[in-house]
Every structure is written in C-alpha cells, then in structure tokens.
Amino acid sequence: ANTFNVGNMALEENTLAQEVTQLHAEICSALADSRRILLLYALSDKPRNVSELAEYIGISQPAASRHLKILRDRGLVIAVRQGPSVEYYLSDERLIEALNMIRDILRDRLTYQANLIGDSKYSL
C-alpha cells in the first residue's frame, strides 16, 4: 500500500482514506451549512439555549433546533438539560480553532486573488 506523510505521521493509504471518509461523514457534512457554523461560533462565547441561539444568529427557533440536532448527532455540540430548558455547549473548543484556521486560509486566498486582479489591470 502507498504511504502518505501527513505532518509527522506516515499514514497508510487505506487508513487515510478511512479517516477522510469518517471526517467527511461526521464533521464536514455538519459544517456544510453556514448557519451551523454560526451556531458553533455563538456557542464559543458561552452556552446558550435554542431561543438565544436562534435570536443570536437571526433564524427561527424551529430552524435552530433542526441545525442543533445535526450538530448534536455529529458530536459537535452537547445538550444539557437545565431545568425546563436545554443548554448547548461546544463539545471541543478546537472546533473554533480549526474554523478560524480555515477562515485565515480563505482570507489569504481572497487577498491573493484580489492581488492577481489588481496586477492584471496594470499589465494590459
């Protein structure tokens, strides 16, 4: 089998494929909607209930509940009953770190593209 060097680890091709498949199924698909990412950012500030989350990101409570169910099912948020309401928490603070890194990459790409467009104006 082929071996890939990822960071300081050498992963067998099958292991890498399995991990990528699992990553997509469990995390990437949960992040495929921008409202779910906004919910994660809202929870990075503090735990919140569904009404607070819905208001915070500007969606209906039923929509927030549907998105939270997906995040809960994928293990990205934890729901804890607090009396009559349910508080939601991030399951792992590293999610926000990872999202911020991806945002940095996107920002750098957009800057690079803007510079290419700017440079092409002067080369005509």
C-alpha atoms as a printed R data frame, in Angstrom:
    type eleno elety resid chain resno       x      y       z
1   ATOM     1    CA   ALA     A     1   0.000  0.000   0.000
2   ATOM     2    CA   ASN     A     2   1.090  3.582  -0.609
3   ATOM     3    CA   THR     A     3   2.230  5.647   2.355
4   ATOM     4    CA   PHE     A     4   1.469  9.370   2.773
5   ATOM     5    CA   ASN     A     5   3.389 11.680   5.065
6   ATOM     6    CA   VAL     A     6   0.953 13.926   6.901
7   ATOM     7    CA   GLY     A     7   2.637 16.182   9.411
8   ATOM     8    CA   ASN     A     8   4.922 13.929  11.429
9   ATOM     9    CA   MET     A     9   2.862 10.802  10.724
10  ATOM    10    CA   ALA     A    10   3.061  8.339   7.907
11  ATOM    11    CA   LEU     A    11  -0.400  7.049   7.097
12  ATOM    12    CA   GLU     A    12  -1.165  4.027   5.021
13  ATOM    13    CA   GLU     A    13  -3.354  4.828   2.021
14  ATOM    14    CA   ASN     A    14  -6.273  2.794   3.400
15  ATOM    15    CA   THR     A    15  -6.059  4.440   6.827
16  ATOM    16    CA   LEU     A    16  -6.004  7.909   5.259
17  ATOM    17    CA   ALA     A    17  -8.988  7.077   3.063
18  ATOM    18    CA   GLN     A    18 -10.913  5.722   6.058
19  ATOM    19    CA   GLU     A    19 -10.107  8.768   8.176
20  ATOM    20    CA   VAL     A    20 -11.069 11.188   5.398
21  ATOM    21    CA   THR     A    21 -14.344  9.332   4.843
22  ATOM    22    CA   GLN     A    22 -15.108  9.492   8.555
23  ATOM    23    CA   LEU     A    23 -14.080 13.171   8.706
24  ATOM    24    CA   HIS     A    24 -16.469 13.988   5.889
25  ATOM    25    CA   ALA     A    25 -19.339 11.962   7.339
26  ATOM    26    CA   GLU     A    26 -19.021 13.291  10.870
27  ATOM    27    CA   ILE     A    27 -17.658 16.813  10.630
28  ATOM    28    CA   CYS     A    28 -17.574 18.256   7.116
29  ATOM    29    CA   SER     A    29 -21.206 17.414   6.396
30  ATOM    30    CA   ALA     A    30 -22.212 19.079   9.683
31  ATOM    31    CA   LEU     A    31 -20.346 22.232   8.618
32  ATOM    32    CA   ALA     A    32 -21.902 22.301   5.145
33  ATOM    33    CA   ASP     A    33 -24.425 24.960   6.229
34  ATOM    34    CA   SER     A    34 -23.194 28.412   7.245
35  ATOM    35    CA   ARG     A    35 -25.903 28.694   9.924
36  ATOM    36    CA   ARG     A    36 -24.436 25.676  11.723
37  ATOM    37    CA   ILE     A    37 -21.010 27.311  11.684
38  ATOM    38    CA   LEU     A    38 -22.566 30.485  13.110
39  ATOM    39    CA   LEU     A    39 -24.187 28.387  15.848
40  ATOM    40    CA   LEU     A    40 -20.769 26.977  16.753
41  ATOM    41    CA   TYR     A    41 -19.307 30.473  16.952
42  ATOM    42    CA   ALA     A    42 -22.235 31.594  19.117
43  ATOM    43    CA   LEU     A    43 -21.525 28.711  21.487
44  ATOM    44    CA   SER     A    44 -17.836 29.599  21.659
45  ATOM    45    CA   ASP     A    45 -18.821 32.698  23.670
46  ATOM    46    CA   LYS     A    46 -20.948 30.840  26.197
47  ATOM    47    CA   PRO     A    47 -23.512 28.034  26.476
48  ATOM    48    CA   ARG     A    48 -26.936 29.069  25.184
49  ATOM    49    CA   ASN     A    49 -30.423 27.638  24.808
50  ATOM    50    CA   VAL     A    50 -32.155 27.256  21.455
51  ATOM    51    CA   SER     A    51 -34.098 30.537  21.758
52  ATOM    52    CA   GLU     A    52 -30.941 32.508  22.500
53  ATOM    53    CA   LEU     A    53 -29.118 30.835  19.618
54  ATOM    54    CA   ALA     A    54 -31.963 31.450  17.170
55  ATOM    55    CA   GLU     A    55 -32.095 35.125  18.101
56  ATOM    56    CA   TYR     A    56 -28.300 35.484  18.111
57  ATOM    57    CA   ILE     A    57 -27.899 34.301  14.506
58  ATOM    58    CA   GLY     A    58 -31.281 35.541  13.228
59  ATOM    59    CA   ILE     A    59 -33.155 32.352  12.383
60  ATOM    60    CA   SER     A    60 -36.397 30.823  13.644
61  ATOM    61    CA   GLN     A    61 -36.377 28.599  16.703
62  ATOM    62    CA   PRO     A    62 -37.510 25.512  14.697
63  ATOM    63    CA   ALA     A    63 -34.664 26.101  12.202
64  ATOM    64    CA   ALA     A    64 -32.161 26.465  15.055
65  ATOM    65    CA   SER     A    65 -33.465 23.230  16.591
66  ATOM    66    CA   ARG     A    66 -33.005 21.346  13.297
67  ATOM    67    CA   HIS     A    67 -29.446 22.638  12.900
68  ATOM    68    CA   LEU     A    68 -28.604 21.862  16.532
69  ATOM    69    CA   LYS     A    69 -29.882 18.306  16.086
70  ATOM    70    CA   ILE     A    70 -27.416 17.794  13.221
71  ATOM    71    CA   LEU     A    71 -24.569 19.269  15.273
72  ATOM    72    CA   ARG     A    72 -25.564 17.113  18.260
73  ATOM    73    CA   ASP     A    73 -25.856 13.945  16.155
74  ATOM    74    CA   ARG     A    74 -22.331 14.568  14.779
75  ATOM    75    CA   GLY     A    75 -20.957 15.160  18.290
76  ATOM    76    CA   LEU     A    76 -20.012 18.798  17.725
77  ATOM    77    CA   VAL     A    77 -22.303 20.154  20.440
78  ATOM    78    CA   ILE     A    78 -23.549 18.762  23.728
79  ATOM    79    CA   ALA     A    79 -27.059 19.343  25.067
80  ATOM    80    CA   VAL     A    80 -27.527 19.574  28.840
81  ATOM    81    CA   ARG     A    81 -30.929 19.938  30.461
82  ATOM    82    CA   GLN     A    82 -31.048 22.921  32.831
83  ATOM    83    CA   GLY     A    83 -34.484 22.741  34.463
84  ATOM    84    CA   PRO     A    84 -37.120 23.442  31.815
85  ATOM    85    CA   SER     A    85 -34.632 24.366  29.102
86  ATOM    86    CA   VAL     A    86 -31.699 22.740  27.323
87  ATOM    87    CA   GLU     A    87 -28.316 24.473  27.197
88  ATOM    88    CA   TYR     A    88 -25.983 23.759  24.307
89  ATOM    89    CA   TYR     A    89 -22.181 23.647  24.654
90  ATOM    90    CA   LEU     A    90 -19.337 23.122  22.197
91  ATOM    91    CA   SER     A    91 -18.066 19.572  22.526
92  ATOM    92    CA   ASP     A    92 -14.493 20.662  21.753
93  ATOM    93    CA   GLU     A    93 -13.014 24.176  21.684
94  ATOM    94    CA   ARG     A    94 -10.623 23.068  18.931
95  ATOM    95    CA   LEU     A    95 -13.553 23.295  16.501
96  ATOM    96    CA   ILE     A    96 -13.335 27.082  16.694
97  ATOM    97    CA   GLU     A    97  -9.557 26.983  16.283
98  ATOM    98    CA   ALA     A    98  -9.997 24.823  13.160
99  ATOM    99    CA   LEU     A    99 -12.708 27.100  11.765
100 ATOM   100    CA   ASN     A   100 -10.516 30.142  12.395
101 ATOM   101    CA   MET     A   101  -7.626 28.486  10.539
102 ATOM   102    CA   ILE     A   102  -9.912 27.739   7.587
103 ATOM   103    CA   ARG     A   103 -11.134 31.360   7.653
104 ATOM   104    CA   ASP     A   104  -7.494 32.528   7.604
105 ATOM   105    CA   ILE     A   105  -6.831 30.349   4.554
106 ATOM   106    CA   LEU     A   106  -9.922 31.750   2.835
107 ATOM   107    CA   ARG     A   107  -8.893 35.329   3.676
108 ATOM   108    CA   ASP     A   108  -5.394 34.696   2.279
109 ATOM   109    CA   ARG     A   109  -6.844 33.173  -0.904
110 ATOM   110    CA   LEU     A   110  -9.162 36.153  -1.389
111 ATOM   111    CA   THR     A   111  -6.261 38.573  -0.878
112 ATOM   112    CA   TYR     A   112  -4.156 36.610  -3.371
113 ATOM   113    CA   GLN     A   113  -7.000 36.647  -5.934
114 ATOM   114    CA   ALA     A   114  -7.574 40.376  -5.424
115 ATOM   115    CA   ASN     A   115  -3.851 40.990  -5.950
116 ATOM   116    CA   LEU     A   116  -3.915 38.940  -9.161
117 ATOM   117    CA   ILE     A   117  -6.819 41.009 -10.463
118 ATOM   118    CA   GLY     A   118  -5.042 44.221  -9.455
119 ATOM   119    CA   ASP     A   119  -1.813 43.124 -11.142
120 ATOM   120    CA   SER     A   120  -3.615 42.121 -14.347
121 ATOM   121    CA   LYS     A   121  -5.104 45.646 -14.672
122 ATOM   122    CA   TYR     A   122  -1.619 47.108 -14.886
123 ATOM   123    CA   SER     A   123  -0.262 44.504 -17.285
124 ATOM   124    CA   LEU     A   124  -2.750 45.251 -20.065
